[in-house]
Coordinates of C-alpha atoms and ligand atoms in Angstrom, one line a residue:
X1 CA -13.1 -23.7 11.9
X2 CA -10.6 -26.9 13.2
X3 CA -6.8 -25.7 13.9
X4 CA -5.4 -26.5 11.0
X5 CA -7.7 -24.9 8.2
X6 CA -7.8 -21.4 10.1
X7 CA -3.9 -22.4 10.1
X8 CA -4.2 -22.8 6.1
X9 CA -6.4 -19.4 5.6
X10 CA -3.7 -17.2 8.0
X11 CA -0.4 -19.0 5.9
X12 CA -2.6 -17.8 2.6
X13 CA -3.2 -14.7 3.6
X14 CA 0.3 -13.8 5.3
X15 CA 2.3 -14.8 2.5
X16 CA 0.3 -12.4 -0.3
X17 CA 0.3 -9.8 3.1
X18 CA 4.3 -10.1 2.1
X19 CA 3.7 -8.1 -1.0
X20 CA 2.8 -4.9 1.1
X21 CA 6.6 -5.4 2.9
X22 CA 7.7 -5.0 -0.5
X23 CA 5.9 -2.2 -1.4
X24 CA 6.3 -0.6 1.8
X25 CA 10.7 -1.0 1.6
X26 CA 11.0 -0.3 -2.5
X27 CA 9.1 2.9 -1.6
X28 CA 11.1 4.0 1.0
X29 CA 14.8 2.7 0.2
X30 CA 15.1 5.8 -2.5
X31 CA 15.1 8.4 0.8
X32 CA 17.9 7.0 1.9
X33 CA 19.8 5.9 -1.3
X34 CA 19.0 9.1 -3.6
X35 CA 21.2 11.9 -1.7
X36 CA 24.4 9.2 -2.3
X37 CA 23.5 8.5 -5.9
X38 CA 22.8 12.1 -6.1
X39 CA 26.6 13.1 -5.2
X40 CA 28.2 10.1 -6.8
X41 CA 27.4 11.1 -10.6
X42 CA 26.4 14.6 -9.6
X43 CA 23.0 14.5 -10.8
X44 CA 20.8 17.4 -12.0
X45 CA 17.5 17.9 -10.2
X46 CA 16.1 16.3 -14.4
X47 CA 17.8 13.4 -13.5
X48 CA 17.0 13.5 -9.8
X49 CA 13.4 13.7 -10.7
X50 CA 13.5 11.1 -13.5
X51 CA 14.9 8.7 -10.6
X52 CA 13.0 9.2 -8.2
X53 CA 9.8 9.1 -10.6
X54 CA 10.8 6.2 -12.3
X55 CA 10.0 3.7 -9.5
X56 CA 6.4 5.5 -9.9
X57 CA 6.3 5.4 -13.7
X58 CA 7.1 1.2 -13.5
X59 CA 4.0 1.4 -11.0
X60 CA 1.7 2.9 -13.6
X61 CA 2.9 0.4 -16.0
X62 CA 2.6 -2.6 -13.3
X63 CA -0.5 -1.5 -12.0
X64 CA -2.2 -1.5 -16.2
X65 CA -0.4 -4.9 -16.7
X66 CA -2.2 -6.1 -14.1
X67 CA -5.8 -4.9 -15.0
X68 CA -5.5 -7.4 -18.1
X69 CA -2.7 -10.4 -16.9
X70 CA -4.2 -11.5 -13.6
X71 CA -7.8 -12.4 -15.4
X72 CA -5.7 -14.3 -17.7
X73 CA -2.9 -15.9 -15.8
X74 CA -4.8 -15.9 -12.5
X75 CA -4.1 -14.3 -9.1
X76 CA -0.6 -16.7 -8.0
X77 CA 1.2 -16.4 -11.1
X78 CA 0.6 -12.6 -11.4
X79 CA 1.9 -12.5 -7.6
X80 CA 5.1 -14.7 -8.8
X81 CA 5.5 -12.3 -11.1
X82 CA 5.6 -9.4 -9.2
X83 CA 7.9 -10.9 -6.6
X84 CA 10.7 -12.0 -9.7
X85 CA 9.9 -8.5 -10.4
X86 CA 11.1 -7.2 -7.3
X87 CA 14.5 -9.4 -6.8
X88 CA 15.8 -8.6 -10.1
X89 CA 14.9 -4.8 -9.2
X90 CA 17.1 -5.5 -6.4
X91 CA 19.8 -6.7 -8.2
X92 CA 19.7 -4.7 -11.2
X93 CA 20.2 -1.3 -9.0
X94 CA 22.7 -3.4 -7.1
X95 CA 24.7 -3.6 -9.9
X96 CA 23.7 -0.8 -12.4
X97 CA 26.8 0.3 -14.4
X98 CA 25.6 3.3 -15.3
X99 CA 22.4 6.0 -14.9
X100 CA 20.5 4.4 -17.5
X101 CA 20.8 1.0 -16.0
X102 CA 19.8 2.2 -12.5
X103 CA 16.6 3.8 -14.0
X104 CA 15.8 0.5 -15.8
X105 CA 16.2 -1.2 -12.0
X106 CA 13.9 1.4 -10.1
X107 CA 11.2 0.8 -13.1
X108 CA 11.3 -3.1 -13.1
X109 CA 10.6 -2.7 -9.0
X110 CA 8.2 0.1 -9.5
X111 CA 6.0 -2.3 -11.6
X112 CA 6.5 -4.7 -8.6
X113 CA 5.2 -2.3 -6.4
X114 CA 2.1 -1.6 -8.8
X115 CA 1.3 -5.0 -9.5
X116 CA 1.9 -6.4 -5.6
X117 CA -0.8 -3.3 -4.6
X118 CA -3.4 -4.9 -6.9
X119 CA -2.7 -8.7 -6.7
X120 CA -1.8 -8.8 -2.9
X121 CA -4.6 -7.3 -1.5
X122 CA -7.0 -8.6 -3.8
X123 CA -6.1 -12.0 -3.5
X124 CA -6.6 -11.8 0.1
X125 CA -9.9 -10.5 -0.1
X126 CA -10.4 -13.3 -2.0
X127 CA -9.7 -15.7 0.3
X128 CA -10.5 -14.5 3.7
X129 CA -14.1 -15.3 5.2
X130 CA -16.1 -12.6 5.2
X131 CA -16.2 -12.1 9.2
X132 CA -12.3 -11.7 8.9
X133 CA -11.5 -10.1 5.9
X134 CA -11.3 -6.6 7.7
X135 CA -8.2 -7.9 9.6
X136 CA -6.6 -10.3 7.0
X137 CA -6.7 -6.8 4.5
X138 CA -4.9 -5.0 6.9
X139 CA -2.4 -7.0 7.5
X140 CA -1.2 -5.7 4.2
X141 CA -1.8 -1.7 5.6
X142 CA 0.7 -3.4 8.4
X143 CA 3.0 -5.2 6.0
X144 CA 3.7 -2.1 3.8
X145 CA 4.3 -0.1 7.3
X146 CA 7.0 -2.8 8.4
X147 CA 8.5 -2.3 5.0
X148 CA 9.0 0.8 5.2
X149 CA 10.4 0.8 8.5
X150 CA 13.2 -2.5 7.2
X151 CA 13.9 0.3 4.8
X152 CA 14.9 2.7 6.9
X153 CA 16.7 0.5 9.0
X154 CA 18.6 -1.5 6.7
X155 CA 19.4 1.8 5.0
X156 CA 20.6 3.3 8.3
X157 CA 22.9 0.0 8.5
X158 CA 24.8 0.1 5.6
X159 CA 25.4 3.8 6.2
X160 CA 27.3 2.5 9.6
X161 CA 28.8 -0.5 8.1
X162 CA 30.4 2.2 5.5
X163 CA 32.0 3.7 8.4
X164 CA 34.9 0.2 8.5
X165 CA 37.4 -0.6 7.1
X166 CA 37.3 -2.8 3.9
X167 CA 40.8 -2.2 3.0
X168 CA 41.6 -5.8 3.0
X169 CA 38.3 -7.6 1.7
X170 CA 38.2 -5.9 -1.1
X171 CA 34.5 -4.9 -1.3
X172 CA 35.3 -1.1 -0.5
X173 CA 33.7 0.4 -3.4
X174 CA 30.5 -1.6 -2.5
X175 CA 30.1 -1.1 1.1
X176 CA 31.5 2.0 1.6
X177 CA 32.0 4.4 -1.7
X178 CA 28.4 3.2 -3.5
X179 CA 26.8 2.4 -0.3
X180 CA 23.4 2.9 -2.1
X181 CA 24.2 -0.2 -4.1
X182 CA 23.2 -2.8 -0.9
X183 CA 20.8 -0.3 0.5
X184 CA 19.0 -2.0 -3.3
X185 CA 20.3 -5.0 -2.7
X186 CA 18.8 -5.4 0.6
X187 CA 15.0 -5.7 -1.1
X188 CA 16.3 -9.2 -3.0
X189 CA 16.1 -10.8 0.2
X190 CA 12.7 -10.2 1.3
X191 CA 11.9 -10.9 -2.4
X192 CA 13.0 -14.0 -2.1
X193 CA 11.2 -15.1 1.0
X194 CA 8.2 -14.2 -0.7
X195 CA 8.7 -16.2 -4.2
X196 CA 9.5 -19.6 -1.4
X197 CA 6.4 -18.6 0.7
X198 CA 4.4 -18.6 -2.4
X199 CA 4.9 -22.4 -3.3
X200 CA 2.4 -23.3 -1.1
X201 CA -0.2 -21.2 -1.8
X202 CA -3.4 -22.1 -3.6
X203 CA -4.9 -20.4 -6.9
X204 CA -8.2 -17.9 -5.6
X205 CA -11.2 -20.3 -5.8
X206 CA -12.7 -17.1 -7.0
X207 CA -10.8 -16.6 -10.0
X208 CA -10.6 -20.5 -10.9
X209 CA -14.7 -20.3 -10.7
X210 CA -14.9 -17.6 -13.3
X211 CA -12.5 -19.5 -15.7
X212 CA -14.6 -22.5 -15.1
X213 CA -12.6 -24.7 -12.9
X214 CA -14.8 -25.3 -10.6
X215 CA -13.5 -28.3 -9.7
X216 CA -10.0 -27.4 -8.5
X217 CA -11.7 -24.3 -6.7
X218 CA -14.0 -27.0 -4.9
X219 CA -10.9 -29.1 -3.6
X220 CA -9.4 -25.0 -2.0
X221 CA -12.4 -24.3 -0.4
X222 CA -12.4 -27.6 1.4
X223 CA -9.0 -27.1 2.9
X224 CA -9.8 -23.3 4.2
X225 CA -13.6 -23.6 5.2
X226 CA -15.8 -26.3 7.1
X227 CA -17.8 -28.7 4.9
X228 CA -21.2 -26.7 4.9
X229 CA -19.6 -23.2 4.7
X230 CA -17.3 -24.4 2.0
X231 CA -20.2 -26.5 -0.2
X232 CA -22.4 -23.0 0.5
X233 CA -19.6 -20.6 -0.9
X234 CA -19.1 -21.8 -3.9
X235 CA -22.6 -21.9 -4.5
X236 CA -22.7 -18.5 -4.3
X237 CA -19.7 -18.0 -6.2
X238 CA -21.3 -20.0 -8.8
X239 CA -24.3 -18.4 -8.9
X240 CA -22.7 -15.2 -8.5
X241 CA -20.2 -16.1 -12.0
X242 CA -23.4 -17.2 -14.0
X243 CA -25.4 -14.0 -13.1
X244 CA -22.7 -11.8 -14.0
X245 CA -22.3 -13.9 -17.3
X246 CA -26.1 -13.7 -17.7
X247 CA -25.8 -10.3 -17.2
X248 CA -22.9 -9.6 -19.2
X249 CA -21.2 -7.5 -16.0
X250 CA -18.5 -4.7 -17.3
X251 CA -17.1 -1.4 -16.0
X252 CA -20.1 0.6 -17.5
X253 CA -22.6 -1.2 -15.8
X254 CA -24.9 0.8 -13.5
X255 CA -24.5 -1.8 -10.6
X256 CA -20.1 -1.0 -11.0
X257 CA -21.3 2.6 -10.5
X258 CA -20.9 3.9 -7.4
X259 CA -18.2 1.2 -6.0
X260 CA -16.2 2.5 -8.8
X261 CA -16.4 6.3 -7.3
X262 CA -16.7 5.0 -3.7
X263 CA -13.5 3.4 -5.0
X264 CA -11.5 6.2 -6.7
X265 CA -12.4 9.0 -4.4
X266 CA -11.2 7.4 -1.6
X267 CA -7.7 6.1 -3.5
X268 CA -7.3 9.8 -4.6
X269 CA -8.7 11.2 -1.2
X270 CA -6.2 9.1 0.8
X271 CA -3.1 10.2 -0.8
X272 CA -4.2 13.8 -1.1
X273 CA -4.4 13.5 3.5
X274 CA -0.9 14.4 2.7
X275 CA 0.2 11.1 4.7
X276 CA 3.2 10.3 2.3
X277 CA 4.4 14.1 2.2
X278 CA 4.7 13.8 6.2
X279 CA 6.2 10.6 6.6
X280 CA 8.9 11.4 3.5
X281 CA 9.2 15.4 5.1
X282 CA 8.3 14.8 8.4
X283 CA 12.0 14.6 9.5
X284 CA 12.9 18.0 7.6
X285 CA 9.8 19.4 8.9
X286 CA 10.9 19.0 12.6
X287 CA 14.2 20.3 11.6
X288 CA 12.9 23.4 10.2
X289 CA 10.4 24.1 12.7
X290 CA 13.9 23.9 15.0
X291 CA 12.2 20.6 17.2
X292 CA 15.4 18.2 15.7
X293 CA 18.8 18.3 14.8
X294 CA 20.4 16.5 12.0
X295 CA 19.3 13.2 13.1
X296 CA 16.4 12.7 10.6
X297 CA 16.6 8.9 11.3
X298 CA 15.3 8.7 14.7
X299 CA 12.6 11.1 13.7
X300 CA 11.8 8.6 10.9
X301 CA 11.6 5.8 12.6
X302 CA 9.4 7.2 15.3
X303 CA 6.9 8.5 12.6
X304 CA 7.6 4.6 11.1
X305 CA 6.8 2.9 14.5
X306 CA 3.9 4.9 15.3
X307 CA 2.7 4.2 11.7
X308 CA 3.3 0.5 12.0
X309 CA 1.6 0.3 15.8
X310 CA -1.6 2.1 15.4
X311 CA -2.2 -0.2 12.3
X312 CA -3.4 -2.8 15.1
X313 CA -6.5 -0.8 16.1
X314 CA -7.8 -1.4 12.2
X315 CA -6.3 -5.1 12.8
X316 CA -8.8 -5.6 15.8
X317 CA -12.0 -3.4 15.0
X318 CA -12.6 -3.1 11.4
X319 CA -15.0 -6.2 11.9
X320 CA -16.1 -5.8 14.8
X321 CA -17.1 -2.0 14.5
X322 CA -17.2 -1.6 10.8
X323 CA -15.3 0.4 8.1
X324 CA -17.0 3.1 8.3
X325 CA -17.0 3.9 12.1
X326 CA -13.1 3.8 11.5
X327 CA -13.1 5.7 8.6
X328 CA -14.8 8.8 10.4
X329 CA -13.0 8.7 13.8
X330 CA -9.7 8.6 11.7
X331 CA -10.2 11.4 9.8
X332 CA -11.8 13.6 12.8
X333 CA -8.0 13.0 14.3
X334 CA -6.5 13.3 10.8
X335 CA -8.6 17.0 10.4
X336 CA -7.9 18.1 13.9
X337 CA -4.2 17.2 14.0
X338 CA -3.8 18.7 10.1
X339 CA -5.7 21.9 11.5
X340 CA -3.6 22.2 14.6
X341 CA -0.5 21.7 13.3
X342 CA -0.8 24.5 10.1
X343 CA -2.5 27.0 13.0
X344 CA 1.3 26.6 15.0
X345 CA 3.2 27.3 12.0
X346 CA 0.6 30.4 11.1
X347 CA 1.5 32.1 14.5
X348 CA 4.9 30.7 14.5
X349 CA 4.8 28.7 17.5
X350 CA 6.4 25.6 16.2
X351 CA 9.3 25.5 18.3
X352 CA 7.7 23.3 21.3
X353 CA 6.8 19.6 21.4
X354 CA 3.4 20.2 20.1
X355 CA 4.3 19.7 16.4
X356 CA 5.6 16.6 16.9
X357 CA 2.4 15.6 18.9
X358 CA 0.1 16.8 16.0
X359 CA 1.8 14.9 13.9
X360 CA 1.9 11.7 15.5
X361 CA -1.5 12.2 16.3
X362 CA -2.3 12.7 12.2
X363 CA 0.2 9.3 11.4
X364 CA -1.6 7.6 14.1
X365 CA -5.5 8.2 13.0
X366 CA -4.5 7.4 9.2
X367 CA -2.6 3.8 10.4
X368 CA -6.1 3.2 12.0
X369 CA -8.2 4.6 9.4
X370 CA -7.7 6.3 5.9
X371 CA -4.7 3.9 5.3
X372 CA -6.2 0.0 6.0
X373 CA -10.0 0.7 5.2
X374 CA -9.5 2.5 1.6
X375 CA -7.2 -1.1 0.6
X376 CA -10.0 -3.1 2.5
X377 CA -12.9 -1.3 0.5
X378 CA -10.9 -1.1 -3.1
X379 CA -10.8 -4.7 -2.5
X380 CA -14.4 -6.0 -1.6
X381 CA -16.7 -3.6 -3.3
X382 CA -17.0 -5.2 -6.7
X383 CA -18.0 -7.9 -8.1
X384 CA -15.5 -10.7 -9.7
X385 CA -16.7 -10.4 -12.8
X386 CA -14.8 -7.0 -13.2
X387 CA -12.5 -7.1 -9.6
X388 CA -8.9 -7.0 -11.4
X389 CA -10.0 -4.3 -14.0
X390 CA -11.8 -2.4 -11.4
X391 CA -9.4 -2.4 -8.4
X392 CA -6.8 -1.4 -11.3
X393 CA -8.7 1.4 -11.8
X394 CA -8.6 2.7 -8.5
X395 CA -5.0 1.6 -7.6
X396 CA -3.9 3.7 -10.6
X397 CA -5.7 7.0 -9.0
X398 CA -4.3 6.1 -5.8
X399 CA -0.6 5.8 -8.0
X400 CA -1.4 9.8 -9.8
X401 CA -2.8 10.8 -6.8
X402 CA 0.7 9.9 -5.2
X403 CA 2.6 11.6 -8.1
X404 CA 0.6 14.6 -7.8
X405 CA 1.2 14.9 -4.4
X406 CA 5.2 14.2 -4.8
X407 CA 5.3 16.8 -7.4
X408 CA 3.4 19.7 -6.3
X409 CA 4.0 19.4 -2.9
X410 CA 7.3 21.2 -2.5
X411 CA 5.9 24.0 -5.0
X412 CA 3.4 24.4 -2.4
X413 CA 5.2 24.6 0.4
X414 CA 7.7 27.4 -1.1
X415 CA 4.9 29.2 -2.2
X416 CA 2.4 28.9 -0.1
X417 CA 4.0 28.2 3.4
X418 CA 3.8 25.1 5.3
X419 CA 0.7 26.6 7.5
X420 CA -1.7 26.8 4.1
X421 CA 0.1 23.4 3.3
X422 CA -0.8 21.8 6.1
X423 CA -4.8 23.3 5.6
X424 CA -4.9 22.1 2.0
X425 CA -4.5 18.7 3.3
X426 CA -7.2 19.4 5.9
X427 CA -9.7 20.4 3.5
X428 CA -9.2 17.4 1.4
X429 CA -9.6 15.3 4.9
X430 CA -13.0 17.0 5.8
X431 CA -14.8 16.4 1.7
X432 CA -13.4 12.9 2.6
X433 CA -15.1 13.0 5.8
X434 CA -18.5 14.3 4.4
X435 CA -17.8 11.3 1.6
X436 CA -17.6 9.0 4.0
X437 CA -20.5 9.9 6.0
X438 CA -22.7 10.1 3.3
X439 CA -22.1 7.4 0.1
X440 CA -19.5 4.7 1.5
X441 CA -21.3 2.1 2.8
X442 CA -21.0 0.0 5.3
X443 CA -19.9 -4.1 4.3
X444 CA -18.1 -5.5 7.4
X445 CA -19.2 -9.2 7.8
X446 CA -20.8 -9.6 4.0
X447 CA -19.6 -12.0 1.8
X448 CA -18.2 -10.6 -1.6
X449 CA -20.9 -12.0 -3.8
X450 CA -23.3 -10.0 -0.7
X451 CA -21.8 -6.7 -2.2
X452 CA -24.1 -6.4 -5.1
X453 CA -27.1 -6.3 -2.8
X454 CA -24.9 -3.9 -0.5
X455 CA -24.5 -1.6 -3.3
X456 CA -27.1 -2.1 -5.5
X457 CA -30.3 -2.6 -3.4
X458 CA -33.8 -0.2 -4.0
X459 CA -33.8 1.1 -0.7
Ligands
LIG1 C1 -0.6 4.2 1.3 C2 0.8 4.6 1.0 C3 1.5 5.0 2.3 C4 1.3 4.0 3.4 C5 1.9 4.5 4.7 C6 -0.7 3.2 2.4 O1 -2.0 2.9 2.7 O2 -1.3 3.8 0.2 O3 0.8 5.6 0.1 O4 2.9 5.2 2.1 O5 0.0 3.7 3.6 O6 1.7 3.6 5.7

């Protein structure tokens, strides 16, 4: 591959990788913004709830929405969409005059959020060739970690920028008595970069083959391949699109089968790790074990970094040493470090450095693991025929499974204590260990119209 088309396929790739830094910051700019809103029209924990669950209830909506547009519209214009989606989010919370209107804000981002986590990913795994995909869908694992760290950051900002003086500029009530309001507007800026990055992009050869524009999807593949890998491609593409034609392909057929469960166990399986309870708690964790003081912050961002670092392991070996070899280290660490850490709140010895440890040690096997390979595999296991419906599918478990979590866990952990917490999550870890080991399948270096044959074969 010459300079400039492996230039082409990392540009392609990065830009729709953007999506994930949007995800990754509309998710977490509520933990900062919520206690401020909270005080400011002294919300109820209904209405607390109804905002923080909003941003999840647009994500439902964006994640459906997306199941039936982006066969339609195709894979760019659904992205655009969800970018526009995300600046006015951004400016509508800004803004908001009143509850109502700040609701309406979080949902228009949260349908963002859901339809970036089908489209992005997707549309990269689209593109990449197969001995790189591994790395190019992680680079959206690592996108949606740098988001959420901007979020934290930009949020700690504006809190210290409140601290001047705006006396004579006149933007006091902005800055420093709603401070939430640019902690929104923050996200309309990365927005933005991603609607300009997008210009250049190309339609998914993929998707223009299976509306019959094989053509135009000819003329892409020659700017990101070689001439004999690109002529070879689409002939499996093509052949691939006629034999699912032939074959009518849909959701109920037995060859969708077991990607589809591979697909929503490990969705479901991921978030039920626990991974967003401790990055969200984590802070307040430390600070009731009696490890930190009030400075949540720099225990957020050190869970954030560490998230964001070990995401380069998955970056470097998930083609070279396969999904699945990831998958099971990463949740040995994730089982051992869950185990561990609800064992030193059952004999109440939390109040040395080895909590923190454990817990960097569970953030650091899921960057390298449960959190890069479950996008990589939601995204290459099926067949194009049925990709959008069926990634939809299993991005909306992935979205309950996160609502679940976010509602139950604080029930759990005031009723059950933080150790049998902690064990919950480990049990889940170990059937997703046993589920890994024994049905996913391996498909590092396969091209996606190899998947079939990966899934399918009589052994
Ligand atoms: C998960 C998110 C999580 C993030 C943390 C993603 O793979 O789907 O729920 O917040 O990883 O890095």
């Amino acid at each position: 591959m010459n300079i400039s088309t492996s230039f082409r396929i990392n540009y392609i790739c990065l830009t729709a990788a953007v999506g994930g830094i949007l995800f990754g910051f509309d998710t977490a700019v509520i933990s900062g913004a919520i206690n401020l809103v909270k005080a400011q029209y002294l919300l109820g924990s209904i209405l607390e709830g109804w905002l923080v669950s909003s941003g999840l209830a647009g994500c439902i909506f964006g994640v459906i929405l997306t199941g039936f547009l982006s066969d339609k519209i195709g894979r760019k214009k659904t992205m655009i969409l969800a970018g526009s989606m995300f600046f006015l989010s951004g400016m509508a919370c800004a803004f908001a005059g009143s509850m109502p209107l700040l609701i309406a804000g979080r949902i228009i981002g949260g349908a963002g959020v859901g339809m970036a986590s089908v489209v992005s990913p997707m549309y990269i795994a689209e593109f990449a060739p197969a001995e790189k995909r591994g790395r190019m869908i992680a680079l959206y694992q690592l996108a949606i970690t740098i988001g959420i760290l901007l979020a934290y950051f930009s949020n700690a900002l504006f809190i210290s920028f409140s601290k001047n003086d705006f006396n004579e500029a006149g933007f006091t009530w902005f800055f420093k008595d709603e401070t939430w309001r640019p902690m929104f507007l923050a996200m309309s800026f990365p927005s933005l970069i991603f609607l300009f990055m997008m210009i250049k992009i190309p339609e998914s050869p993929r998707w223009l083959v299976s509306v019959n524009r094989t053509k135009k999807a000819a003329e892409i593949l020659a700017l990101i391949r070689p001439p004999a890998q690109a002529a070879k491609e689409l002939e499996d593409i093509e052949n691939a699109s006629r034999k699912s034609f032939i074959n009518k392909t849909s959701l109920l057929d037995k060859s969708v089968r077991l990607p589809l469960i591979i697909g929503i166990v490990l969705a479901v399986l991921q978030q039920f790790s626990g991974i967003n309870a401790i990055i969200y708690y984590g802070p307040s964790i430390f600070k009731s074990a009696g490890i930190a003081d009030d400075n949540a912050l720099v225990f957020q961002v050190i869970l954030g970094a560490v998230n964001l670092l070990f995401t380069f392991v998955a970056i470097r070996f998930a083609d070279k040493y396969g999904r699945k070899s990831l998958l099971v280290a990463g949740l040995t660490g994730i089982i051992f470090s869950l185990i561990a850490s609800g064992y030193l709140f059952y004999t109440g010895n939390t109040h040395n450095l080895w909590l923190l440890v454990f817990i960097i040690s569970f953030i650091a096997c899921f960057a390298f693991s449960l959190g890069p390979i479950t996008w990589i595999l939601i995204n290459e296991i099926f067949p194009t025929a049925v990709r959008v419906k069926a990634v939809a599918i299993c991005t909306l478990s992935l979205w309950v499974a996160v609502w679940i979590v976010g509602q139950f866990f604080p029930w759990i952990l005031e009723k059950a204590g933080p150790a049998t917490t902690f064990w919950i999550f480990a049990l889940f870890s170990v059937i997703n260990l046993f589920f890994s080991l024994r049905v996913v399948k391996e498909t590092k270096g396969k091209s996606l119209e190899e998947m079939e044959a990966v899934f399918f074969a009589p052994h």
